[in-house]
Coordinates of C-alpha atoms and ligand atoms in Angstrom, one line a residue:
M1 CA -6.6 6.2 39.0
Q2 CA -3.0 5.4 38.4
T3 CA -0.5 7.9 39.3
S4 CA 2.1 6.8 36.7
E5 CA 3.3 3.5 35.4
P6 CA 4.8 0.9 37.7
R7 CA 8.6 0.7 37.4
D8 CA 11.4 -1.7 38.5
I9 CA 12.4 -0.6 41.9
H10 CA 16.4 -0.7 41.1
D11 CA 15.7 1.6 38.1
V12 CA 13.9 3.8 40.6
L13 CA 16.7 3.9 42.9
R14 CA 19.3 4.5 40.1
Q15 CA 17.5 7.1 38.5
T16 CA 16.1 9.0 41.2
W17 CA 18.6 8.8 44.0
G18 CA 21.8 7.6 41.9
F19 CA 22.4 5.0 44.6
S20 CA 23.7 1.5 43.2
S21 CA 21.9 -0.6 45.7
F22 CA 19.9 -0.9 48.8
R23 CA 21.2 -1.6 52.1
P24 CA 20.5 -5.1 53.5
V25 CA 17.8 -4.1 55.9
Q26 CA 16.1 -1.8 53.4
T27 CA 15.9 -4.6 51.1
K28 CA 14.1 -6.5 53.9
V29 CA 11.7 -3.7 54.6
I30 CA 11.0 -3.1 51.0
E31 CA 10.2 -6.5 49.9
H32 CA 7.4 -6.7 52.8
V33 CA 5.9 -3.1 51.7
M34 CA 5.8 -4.4 48.0
A35 CA 4.0 -7.6 49.2
G36 CA 1.4 -5.4 50.5
R37 CA 2.0 -6.2 54.3
D38 CA 1.7 -3.8 57.0
T39 CA 5.1 -3.2 58.2
L40 CA 7.0 -1.4 61.2
A41 CA 10.6 -0.6 60.4
L42 CA 12.7 0.2 63.5
L43 CA 16.0 1.5 62.0
P44 CA 18.5 4.0 63.8
T45 CA 18.8 7.5 62.8
G46 CA 20.7 7.6 59.4
G47 CA 19.7 4.0 58.8
G48 CA 17.9 5.2 55.6
K49 CA 14.3 5.1 56.8
S50 CA 13.0 7.6 53.8
L51 CA 14.0 5.1 51.2
C52 CA 11.9 2.4 52.6
F53 CA 8.8 4.2 51.7
Q54 CA 9.9 6.5 49.0
A55 CA 11.3 3.8 46.7
P56 CA 8.4 1.3 46.6
A57 CA 5.9 4.3 46.4
L58 CA 7.5 5.3 42.9
A59 CA 7.9 2.1 41.9
M60 CA 4.0 1.1 42.6
G61 CA 3.4 4.2 40.5
R62 CA 0.6 5.4 43.0
L63 CA 0.2 8.3 45.7
C64 CA 1.9 7.9 48.9
L65 CA 0.4 9.6 52.0
V66 CA 3.2 10.6 54.4
I67 CA 2.4 11.4 57.9
S68 CA 5.2 13.4 59.8
P69 CA 5.2 15.3 62.8
L70 CA 7.3 18.4 62.2
I71 CA 7.1 21.0 59.5
A72 CA 10.7 21.5 59.2
L73 CA 11.0 17.6 58.5
M74 CA 8.2 17.8 55.8
K75 CA 9.7 20.5 54.3
D76 CA 13.2 19.0 54.1
Q77 CA 11.9 15.8 52.6
V78 CA 9.8 17.6 50.1
E79 CA 12.5 19.8 49.0
T80 CA 15.0 16.9 48.5
L81 CA 12.3 14.9 46.7
R82 CA 11.4 18.0 44.3
A83 CA 15.2 18.4 43.7
R84 CA 15.2 14.9 42.4
G85 CA 12.3 15.6 40.2
V86 CA 9.6 13.7 42.3
R87 CA 6.1 15.4 42.5
A88 CA 5.9 16.0 46.3
R89 CA 3.9 18.5 48.4
A90 CA 3.2 18.9 51.8
L91 CA 0.1 20.0 53.8
T92 CA 1.0 22.0 56.8
S93 CA -0.8 24.0 59.4
E94 CA 0.7 27.2 57.7
L95 CA -1.2 26.9 54.3
S96 CA -4.4 28.6 53.7
R97 CA -7.6 26.8 52.4
P98 CA -7.3 27.6 48.9
E99 CA -3.7 26.2 48.8
I100 CA -4.6 23.0 50.3
D101 CA -7.5 22.8 47.9
V102 CA -5.2 23.1 44.9
I103 CA -2.7 20.5 46.5
L104 CA -5.8 18.0 47.3
D105 CA -7.0 18.4 43.8
N106 CA -3.6 17.5 42.1
A107 CA -3.2 14.7 44.2
A108 CA -6.7 13.5 43.2
L109 CA -6.0 13.8 39.8
G110 CA -2.9 11.7 40.0
K111 CA -0.7 14.4 39.7
L112 CA 1.6 13.8 42.7
D113 CA 3.7 11.1 44.0
F114 CA 3.9 12.2 47.7
L115 CA 1.4 14.0 49.9
Y116 CA 3.2 15.1 53.3
V117 CA 0.5 15.8 55.8
A118 CA 0.9 17.1 59.5
P119 CA -1.2 14.5 61.5
E120 CA -3.8 17.4 62.8
R121 CA -4.6 18.0 59.2
L122 CA -6.1 14.4 58.9
G123 CA -9.2 15.3 60.9
S124 CA -9.9 18.7 58.8
D125 CA -13.0 18.8 56.8
L126 CA -11.3 19.7 53.7
F127 CA -9.0 16.5 53.9
T128 CA -11.7 14.1 55.0
A129 CA -13.9 15.1 52.2
R130 CA -11.1 14.4 49.6
L131 CA -9.8 11.3 51.2
H132 CA -11.7 8.6 49.5
R133 CA -10.7 10.0 46.0
L134 CA -7.1 10.2 46.5
P135 CA -5.4 7.3 44.6
L136 CA -3.4 6.0 47.4
G137 CA -1.0 3.1 47.1
L138 CA 0.9 3.4 50.6
I139 CA 0.4 5.2 53.8
A140 CA 3.9 6.0 55.6
V141 CA 3.9 7.0 59.1
D142 CA 7.2 8.7 59.9
E143 CA 8.3 9.3 63.5
A144 CA 5.9 6.6 64.3
H145 CA 6.4 6.5 68.1
C146 CA 4.5 9.8 68.2
I147 CA 1.3 7.6 68.1
S148 CA 2.2 5.8 71.5
Q149 CA 1.2 7.3 74.8
W150 CA 4.1 5.3 76.1
G151 CA 6.6 7.0 73.8
Y152 CA 8.8 10.2 74.7
D153 CA 7.1 12.3 72.0
F154 CA 3.4 11.5 72.0
R155 CA 1.3 13.3 69.4
P156 CA -2.5 12.8 70.1
A157 CA -3.3 13.9 66.4
Y158 CA -1.5 10.7 65.2
Q159 CA -4.2 8.6 66.5
R160 CA -6.5 10.1 63.5
I161 CA -4.3 7.7 61.2
A162 CA -6.6 4.9 62.4
E163 CA -9.5 7.0 60.7
V164 CA -7.7 7.1 57.4
R165 CA -7.0 3.4 57.4
K166 CA -10.8 2.9 58.0
V167 CA -11.4 4.8 54.8
K168 CA -8.8 3.0 53.0
P169 CA -8.7 -0.4 54.4
E170 CA -7.0 -2.0 51.4
V171 CA -3.8 0.6 51.5
P172 CA -1.0 -1.0 53.2
V173 CA 0.8 1.1 55.9
I174 CA 4.6 1.3 56.7
A175 CA 5.5 2.7 60.2
L176 CA 9.1 4.1 60.7
T177 CA 10.8 5.0 63.8
A178 CA 14.3 5.3 65.3
S179 CA 13.4 5.0 68.9
A180 CA 10.7 2.3 70.1
T181 CA 11.2 0.2 73.2
P182 CA 9.4 -2.9 72.7
T183 CA 6.4 -1.6 74.4
V184 CA 6.2 1.3 72.1
A185 CA 6.6 -1.1 69.1
Q186 CA 4.0 -3.3 70.0
D187 CA 1.7 -0.3 70.6
I188 CA 2.4 1.4 67.4
M189 CA 1.3 -1.6 65.5
E190 CA -1.9 -1.8 67.4
K191 CA -2.8 2.0 67.2
L192 CA -2.2 1.8 63.4
A193 CA -4.7 -1.1 63.1
F194 CA -2.0 -3.6 61.6
R195 CA -3.6 -6.6 59.9
A196 CA -0.9 -8.7 61.3
P197 CA 2.2 -7.8 63.5
N198 CA 5.1 -7.4 61.2
M199 CA 8.1 -5.6 62.6
I200 CA 11.7 -5.3 61.0
H201 CA 14.4 -4.5 63.5
G202 CA 17.5 -2.9 62.2
S203 CA 20.6 -3.1 64.3
F204 CA 20.8 0.1 66.6
A205 CA 24.5 -0.8 67.3
R206 CA 26.8 1.9 66.3
P207 CA 30.3 0.4 66.8
E208 CA 31.9 3.5 65.6
L209 CA 30.5 5.5 68.4
V210 CA 32.4 5.5 71.7
L211 CA 30.1 6.2 74.7
W212 CA 31.5 8.1 77.5
V213 CA 30.0 9.5 80.7
D214 CA 32.1 11.5 82.9
R215 CA 31.4 12.9 86.4
T216 CA 33.2 16.2 86.8
E217 CA 32.9 19.7 88.8
D218 CA 34.8 21.1 85.8
R219 CA 32.5 20.6 82.9
M220 CA 34.0 23.5 80.8
G221 CA 37.6 22.4 81.4
R222 CA 36.6 18.9 80.0
L223 CA 34.5 20.1 77.0
I224 CA 37.4 22.5 76.0
R225 CA 39.9 19.6 76.3
I226 CA 37.7 17.5 74.0
A227 CA 37.2 20.0 71.6
Q228 CA 41.0 20.5 71.4
R229 CA 41.9 16.8 71.4
V230 CA 39.1 15.5 68.9
N231 CA 39.7 16.9 65.3
G232 CA 36.7 17.7 63.3
T233 CA 33.2 19.0 63.8
G234 CA 31.2 18.6 67.1
I235 CA 27.9 19.4 68.5
V236 CA 27.5 20.6 72.2
Y237 CA 23.9 20.1 73.7
M238 CA 22.4 21.6 76.6
R239 CA 19.0 22.7 77.7
E240 CA 19.0 26.5 78.3
R241 CA 19.0 28.8 75.4
K242 CA 21.0 31.7 77.0
A243 CA 23.9 29.4 78.3
T244 CA 24.4 28.1 74.5
V245 CA 25.6 31.7 74.1
R246 CA 28.0 31.7 76.8
I247 CA 29.4 28.4 76.2
A248 CA 30.0 29.3 72.6
E249 CA 31.7 32.4 73.5
T250 CA 34.0 30.5 76.0
L251 CA 34.9 28.1 73.4
Q252 CA 35.8 30.9 71.0
R253 CA 37.9 32.5 73.6
E254 CA 40.0 29.3 73.6
G255 CA 40.6 29.6 69.8
I256 CA 37.8 27.0 69.2
S257 CA 35.5 28.0 66.3
A258 CA 32.0 27.9 67.9
K259 CA 28.5 29.3 67.3
A260 CA 25.3 29.0 69.4
Y261 CA 22.1 27.8 68.1
H262 CA 18.7 27.8 69.5
A263 CA 14.9 28.5 68.8
G264 CA 15.2 32.1 70.1
L265 CA 17.4 33.1 67.3
T266 CA 15.6 34.4 64.1
Y267 CA 15.4 32.2 60.9
E268 CA 18.0 33.7 59.2
Q269 CA 20.5 33.5 62.3
R270 CA 19.7 30.0 62.6
D271 CA 20.0 29.1 58.9
A272 CA 23.5 30.9 58.8
V273 CA 24.9 28.9 61.8
Q274 CA 23.7 25.7 60.4
A275 CA 25.0 26.5 56.7
S276 CA 28.5 27.6 58.2
W277 CA 28.7 24.5 60.3
M278 CA 27.6 22.3 57.6
K279 CA 30.4 23.8 55.0
G280 CA 32.9 23.4 57.8
G281 CA 33.4 27.1 58.5
T282 CA 32.2 26.8 62.1
R283 CA 33.6 23.7 64.1
V284 CA 31.3 23.3 67.0
V285 CA 27.6 24.3 67.4
V286 CA 26.4 24.9 70.9
A287 CA 22.9 24.2 70.7
T288 CA 19.6 23.4 72.4
N289 CA 17.7 20.2 71.0
A290 CA 16.3 22.6 68.5
F291 CA 19.2 21.7 66.5
G292 CA 19.8 18.5 64.5
M293 CA 16.3 17.4 63.4
G294 CA 17.0 16.2 60.0
I295 CA 20.4 17.4 59.7
D296 CA 22.4 14.9 57.9
K297 CA 26.2 15.8 58.1
P298 CA 28.3 12.6 57.9
D299 CA 31.5 13.6 59.5
V300 CA 30.4 14.7 63.1
R301 CA 33.2 13.7 65.4
F302 CA 31.9 14.5 68.7
V303 CA 28.4 15.2 70.6
V304 CA 29.1 16.4 74.0
H305 CA 26.1 16.8 76.5
L306 CA 26.5 19.2 79.4
E307 CA 23.3 18.2 80.6
S308 CA 21.4 15.2 80.6
P309 CA 18.5 14.8 78.3
P310 CA 15.4 13.9 80.1
D311 CA 15.3 10.1 78.6
L312 CA 17.6 7.7 76.7
E313 CA 15.6 8.0 73.6
S314 CA 16.5 11.7 73.2
Y315 CA 20.2 10.8 74.2
Y316 CA 20.7 8.3 71.8
Q317 CA 19.1 10.3 69.0
E318 CA 21.2 13.5 69.8
A319 CA 24.5 11.5 70.4
G320 CA 24.1 9.3 67.5
R321 CA 24.5 12.4 65.1
A322 CA 28.1 11.7 65.5
G323 CA 29.9 9.2 63.2
R324 CA 27.2 8.8 60.6
D325 CA 30.0 8.3 58.1
G326 CA 31.0 5.0 60.2
Q327 CA 34.2 6.6 61.4
R328 CA 35.3 6.5 65.0
S329 CA 33.3 9.2 66.9
F330 CA 32.6 10.3 70.6
A331 CA 29.5 10.7 72.5
V332 CA 30.2 12.2 75.9
L333 CA 28.0 12.9 78.8
L334 CA 29.2 15.2 81.3
T335 CA 27.5 15.1 84.8
Q336 CA 27.7 16.8 88.0
P337 CA 27.0 15.4 91.3
H338 CA 23.6 17.2 91.8
D339 CA 22.4 16.2 88.3
P340 CA 20.2 13.2 89.3
E341 CA 18.0 15.4 91.7
R342 CA 17.9 18.3 89.2
L343 CA 16.8 16.0 86.3
R344 CA 14.1 14.5 88.6
E345 CA 12.9 17.7 89.8
K346 CA 12.6 18.9 86.1
V347 CA 10.6 16.3 85.0
L348 CA 8.3 16.7 87.7
R349 CA 8.2 20.5 87.1
S350 CA 7.4 19.7 83.4
F351 CA 3.8 18.4 84.6
P352 CA 1.8 21.6 85.9
E353 CA -1.4 21.6 87.8
I354 CA -4.6 21.4 86.1
E355 CA -5.8 24.8 87.3
E356 CA -2.7 26.0 86.0
V357 CA -3.2 24.6 82.4
R358 CA -6.8 26.0 82.5
R359 CA -5.4 29.6 83.6
V360 CA -3.0 29.2 80.5
Y361 CA -5.8 28.3 78.1
Q362 CA -7.8 31.0 79.4
S363 CA -5.2 33.8 78.8
F364 CA -4.0 32.5 75.6
S365 CA -7.7 32.5 74.3
D366 CA -8.6 36.0 75.7
M367 CA -5.3 37.6 74.5
N368 CA -6.2 36.2 70.9
R369 CA -9.8 37.1 71.1
I370 CA -10.9 33.7 70.4
A371 CA -14.8 33.5 71.0
L372 CA -16.2 30.5 72.4
G373 CA -16.8 27.8 70.2
S374 CA -14.7 29.3 67.3
G375 CA -11.1 29.3 66.3
A376 CA -10.7 25.6 65.1
L377 CA -7.5 25.1 62.7
E378 CA -6.8 28.8 63.0
Q379 CA -3.2 29.3 63.9
Y380 CA -2.4 32.1 66.6
P381 CA 0.6 33.7 67.9
V382 CA 2.0 32.4 71.6
D383 CA 3.3 35.2 73.6
L384 CA 4.7 33.3 76.4
R385 CA 5.7 36.4 78.3
G386 CA 2.5 38.0 78.1
I387 CA 0.6 34.8 79.2
A388 CA 3.1 34.6 82.0
T389 CA 2.2 38.0 83.1
R390 CA -1.4 37.7 83.0
T391 CA -1.4 34.3 84.9
G392 CA 1.5 35.0 87.3
L393 CA 3.0 31.8 86.4
S394 CA 6.6 31.5 85.2
P395 CA 7.3 31.4 81.5
A396 CA 8.6 27.9 81.8
T397 CA 5.4 26.6 83.6
V398 CA 3.3 28.6 80.7
S399 CA 5.3 26.6 78.2
Y400 CA 4.8 23.3 80.1
A401 CA 1.1 24.0 80.3
L402 CA 0.9 24.5 76.6
K403 CA 2.6 21.4 76.2
A404 CA 0.1 19.7 78.3
L405 CA -2.7 21.2 76.2
E406 CA -1.2 19.9 73.1
L407 CA -0.7 16.3 74.6
D408 CA -4.4 16.6 75.2
G409 CA -5.4 17.3 71.8
A410 CA -6.6 20.8 72.3
L411 CA -3.9 22.5 70.1
V412 CA -0.7 21.9 68.4
L413 CA 2.3 24.2 68.7
S414 CA 4.6 25.1 65.9
E415 CA 8.4 24.8 66.4
G416 CA 8.5 28.5 66.0
A417 CA 11.2 27.8 63.6
R418 CA 11.8 28.7 60.1
S419 CA 8.7 30.4 58.8
P420 CA 9.6 32.7 55.9
S421 CA 7.1 35.0 54.2
R422 CA 4.9 33.4 51.4
V423 CA 2.7 34.7 48.8
F424 CA -0.1 33.0 47.3
I425 CA -2.1 34.5 44.3
Q426 CA -5.7 34.1 44.9
A427 CA -7.1 36.4 42.0
D428 CA -7.3 35.1 38.4
H429 CA -4.7 36.0 35.6
H430 CA -7.4 38.5 34.5
A431 CA -7.7 40.6 37.6
V432 CA -3.9 40.5 38.2
N433 CA -3.2 41.8 34.7
R434 CA -5.8 44.6 35.2
L435 CA -4.1 45.6 38.4
R436 CA -0.7 45.6 36.7
S437 CA -1.5 48.1 34.4
T438 CA -3.8 50.3 36.4
N439 CA -2.7 50.5 40.2
E440 CA 0.7 52.4 40.2
K441 CA 1.4 51.3 43.8
L442 CA 0.2 47.7 43.8
G443 CA 0.8 47.0 40.2
P444 CA 4.5 47.0 40.4
V445 CA 4.8 45.0 43.4
L446 CA 2.8 42.2 41.7
E447 CA 4.8 42.7 38.5
C448 CA 8.0 42.3 40.6
L449 CA 6.8 39.3 42.5
L450 CA 5.7 37.5 39.3
R451 CA 9.2 38.2 37.7
L452 CA 11.2 37.2 40.6
Y453 CA 9.4 34.1 41.8
G454 CA 6.6 33.0 39.4
G455 CA 4.3 30.1 40.0
M456 CA 2.3 31.7 42.7
F457 CA -1.0 30.9 41.2
E458 CA -0.6 27.0 42.0
E459 CA 1.2 27.4 45.2
A460 CA 2.7 29.9 47.6
A461 CA 6.1 31.0 47.0
I462 CA 8.7 31.8 49.4
I463 CA 9.5 35.5 49.1
E464 CA 11.8 38.2 50.4
E465 CA 10.6 41.4 51.1
D466 CA 14.0 42.8 50.9
R467 CA 14.7 41.7 47.6
V468 CA 11.6 42.9 46.2
A469 CA 12.2 46.3 47.9
Q470 CA 15.6 46.3 46.4
Q471 CA 14.4 45.7 42.8
L472 CA 11.6 48.4 43.0
K473 CA 13.9 50.9 45.0
W474 CA 11.5 51.2 47.5
S475 CA 11.8 50.8 51.4
T476 CA 11.1 47.2 52.8
N477 CA 8.2 48.6 54.8
M478 CA 6.4 50.1 51.7
V479 CA 6.6 46.6 50.1
V480 CA 5.2 45.1 53.2
D481 CA 2.4 47.8 53.3
A482 CA 1.5 46.8 49.7
L483 CA 1.5 43.1 50.2
R484 CA -0.8 43.5 53.1
N485 CA -3.0 46.0 51.1
L486 CA -3.3 43.2 48.3
Q487 CA -4.3 40.8 51.0
Q488 CA -7.0 43.1 52.2
Q489 CA -8.4 43.1 48.7
G490 CA -8.6 39.3 48.8
L491 CA -6.0 39.4 45.7
I492 CA -3.3 37.2 47.3
I493 CA -2.8 35.5 50.5
Y494 CA 0.2 36.9 52.4
H495 CA 2.1 34.8 55.2
E496 CA 4.1 37.2 56.7
R497 CA 7.5 35.7 58.0
S498 CA 7.6 34.7 61.6
D499 CA 9.9 33.7 64.2
D500 CA 7.2 33.6 67.0
P501 CA 6.0 30.4 68.2
S502 CA 2.6 29.9 67.4
A503 CA -0.3 27.4 68.3
T504 CA -3.2 26.1 66.1
L505 CA -6.5 25.2 67.8
L506 CA -7.5 21.8 67.0
V507 CA -10.6 22.1 68.4
P508 CA -13.0 25.2 69.0
R509 CA -12.5 27.1 71.9
R510 CA -14.0 25.9 75.0
D511 CA -14.8 27.0 78.5
A512 CA -11.5 26.7 80.3
Q513 CA -13.5 24.8 83.2
R514 CA -14.7 22.3 80.7
L515 CA -11.2 21.4 79.3
M516 CA -11.0 17.4 78.8
L517 CA -8.1 17.4 81.0
E518 CA -8.3 14.0 82.7
R519 CA -6.1 13.8 85.9
S520 CA -5.5 10.0 85.3
S521 CA -4.1 10.4 82.3
L522 CA -2.0 13.3 83.3
D523 CA -0.8 11.2 86.2
A524 CA 0.0 8.3 83.7
R525 CA 1.9 10.5 81.6
K526 CA 3.9 11.7 84.3
E527 CA 4.6 8.4 85.9
R528 CA 6.0 7.4 82.4
A529 CA 8.0 10.4 82.1
V530 CA 9.6 9.6 85.6
A531 CA 10.2 5.9 84.5
R532 CA 12.3 7.3 81.4
A533 CA 14.3 9.8 83.5
E534 CA 15.2 6.8 85.8
A535 CA 16.5 4.7 82.8
M536 CA 18.6 7.7 81.9
L537 CA 19.9 8.2 85.3
T538 CA 20.7 4.4 85.6
Y539 CA 22.6 4.7 82.3
T540 CA 24.5 7.8 83.7
N541 CA 25.1 6.3 87.1
E542 CA 26.2 2.8 86.0
P543 CA 29.1 1.7 88.0
L544 CA 30.2 -1.2 86.0
R545 CA 28.2 -2.6 83.1
C546 CA 28.9 -1.6 79.4
R547 CA 27.2 1.6 78.2
T548 CA 26.7 0.4 75.0
R549 CA 24.8 -2.7 76.4
I550 CA 22.8 -0.8 78.7
L551 CA 21.5 1.4 75.8
L552 CA 20.9 -1.3 73.3
D553 CA 19.0 -3.5 76.0
Y554 CA 16.8 -0.7 76.6
F555 CA 15.8 -0.6 72.9
G556 CA 15.2 -4.3 72.9
E557 CA 18.4 -5.4 71.4
P558 CA 20.5 -7.4 73.6
L559 CA 24.2 -7.6 72.7
A560 CA 26.3 -10.5 72.8
T561 CA 29.6 -9.0 74.0
D562 CA 30.6 -5.9 75.7
C563 CA 31.8 -3.1 73.3
G564 CA 35.1 -2.6 74.9
Q565 CA 35.6 0.9 74.1
C566 CA 33.2 2.7 76.4
D567 CA 34.3 4.4 79.6
R568 CA 33.0 1.4 81.9
C569 CA 34.7 -1.0 79.7
R570 CA 37.8 0.9 79.7
A571 CA 37.7 1.4 83.4
R572 CA 37.4 -2.4 83.9
A573 CA 40.3 -3.1 81.6
S574 CA 42.5 -0.7 83.3
K575 CA 41.5 -1.9 87.1
A576 CA 42.6 -5.4 86.0
D577 CA 46.4 -4.2 86.3
P578 CA 47.9 -4.5 89.8
P579 CA 48.0 -0.9 91.5
P580 CA 51.3 0.4 92.2
G581 CA 51.8 -0.1 96.0
V582 CA 52.7 3.6 97.3
R583 CA 49.8 5.7 96.0
N584 CA 46.4 5.7 97.5
P585 CA 44.4 3.3 95.1
E586 CA 41.5 5.9 94.2
E587 CA 44.2 8.4 93.0
V588 CA 45.9 5.7 90.8
R589 CA 42.7 4.8 89.2
R590 CA 41.7 8.3 88.6
D591 CA 45.0 8.8 87.2
R592 CA 44.5 5.7 84.9
W593 CA 41.2 6.8 83.7
Q594 CA 42.5 10.2 82.8
Q595 CA 45.3 8.6 80.7
D596 CA 42.9 6.0 79.3
E597 CA 40.3 8.6 78.5
D598 CA 43.2 10.4 76.7
N599 CA 44.1 7.4 74.5
A600 CA 40.4 6.8 73.9
L601 CA 39.9 10.4 72.8
Q602 CA 42.6 10.2 70.3
P603 CA 40.8 9.4 67.1
Ligands
ADP1 P1 16.8 8.2 58.6 O1 15.3 8.7 58.2 O2 16.5 6.7 58.8 O3 17.7 9.0 59.7 P2 17.5 8.7 55.9 O4 16.2 8.3 55.4 O5 17.1 10.4 56.2 O6 17.8 8.3 57.4 O7 18.9 8.5 55.3 C1 20.1 8.9 55.7 C2 21.0 9.1 54.8 O8 21.4 7.7 54.1 C3 20.7 9.9 53.6 O9 21.7 10.8 53.4 C4 20.4 9.1 52.4 O10 20.5 9.6 51.2 C5 21.3 7.9 52.9 N1 20.9 6.6 52.2 C6 19.8 5.9 52.5 N2 19.7 4.8 51.5 C7 20.9 4.6 51.0 C8 21.3 3.8 50.2 N3 20.7 2.6 49.8 N4 22.7 3.9 49.3 C9 23.3 5.0 49.8 N5 23.0 6.3 50.6 C10 21.6 5.9 51.3
MG2 MG1 14.0 10.2 58.8

């Protein structure tokens, strides 16, 4: 069941990635993995976690099962690996049964090096039936904090990984995350049934990152100043979609090249904004937290938050996108006097009443006509506004209720992100050839698809209806009609592109009153979310202590000395000077701070 010959790991590094050496912490992690030990690797974002499992897996020459929480992340990694000639595939919730079948067959036959799986797939009959036949050498759990109820991004389906381990007890596991407090780290190792605790903690310190918190009534003014004074690209984060557009426009009026990015834009729009920013055509992206996952731009010089994220995990993740090249960069959090109350309120609001959750589940199921006892592992569109109208709840409450259902394991929400059209040919070559020569409407479409994209018999290919239409000199609508027709005849599987959010039921539809919503677990989650928000506020409102210290303390990495460059360290340094007599000391202090900040912000 060997997948390929074992190879020297340094050859793998050179030949596949073209890198000359591993980073020191990677070397340490890899040694443990190659020795067959269960390993938890805690490395900051950009620390090179992927190589920690990809290189050993290729060196072993056996299949690596990778569990990853987001379709976008999986696609990114699979595409990158394939571009390097590595045999990688992903099982996502958007694939149909026949497509999954083909991929699993290939995996079982040793034709794959990496199989990426969304956690909810682990429980499906297709997967469990094949699991024991997979020639696994390693199980990699990316974003492993998702397995912990104590973490900030709990995904119940992650707990299924323990079942995989029961079937394959001899296969070692490597868990990777960039955000785990000591409690969460402990929990990860327990939930993954580590044979022995084994954690490798890379340093989270980012000396190139200057942390700054500024309380101001004029956030826009401050933002403009920062964007004008700090050269290079930046990201501005806020929570509300509409506001991103407004802020981007304001920046543009100031002559700063800026674009908005949020999950409400179409796939093409988001792609265009991201591409232009990556290439340096756009300097600043004003975005919701939909932006940044998996983005690897080394020369981001500033990340400004116009609103406080709900916890320090999210904050450090987002702020840490600055300065990945190791050059001095700024992470600025702008707050207003009433922010603490607002954040607390928001966190509380994000936990709706059980009754509200039930009503949302009922409406969602009714609107999609899901019969009781059916619908498991099917994907359905989520019409937020429709559900809101039906239930009389606000769209925000509806989306929090859906999130609660997700946390409870009833369904999984898709990011509503990139989901271009895809076609998979289900019929055999014979049937397709017959159609090509006999059907003058459907024949040309098939012909054109095969010519433009090819390979659709083995797996779904991404297609553009516009491009097919152009080639055929048809209208796009005609192409879409023909594709739907082919699908109805069972010849192809046509996944139409979608920018709408969707939900996949993980368990068959139940009576809403019987939903397993436990008040105690909902309450416990709420308490933990409140505790995380309070930690965020402690960081924001800290009057004296070094910001870097507070942050690293939180992640279990005590710092020996103050960073000397955050706003707190700077303020302390300037206070040491005797204040000039005549002026009011508070005014002097503010003045100095301003000056100091100016100096600090000069890269
Ligand atoms: P993480 O998942 O920890 O955020 P990634 O695995 O995405 O980080 O790696 C971040 C970047 O660092 C990638 O561009 C990757 O190619 C690069 N990288 C990782 N390891 C090395 C190495 N040993 N030498 C050079 N570049 C590396
Ligand atoms: Mg990663």
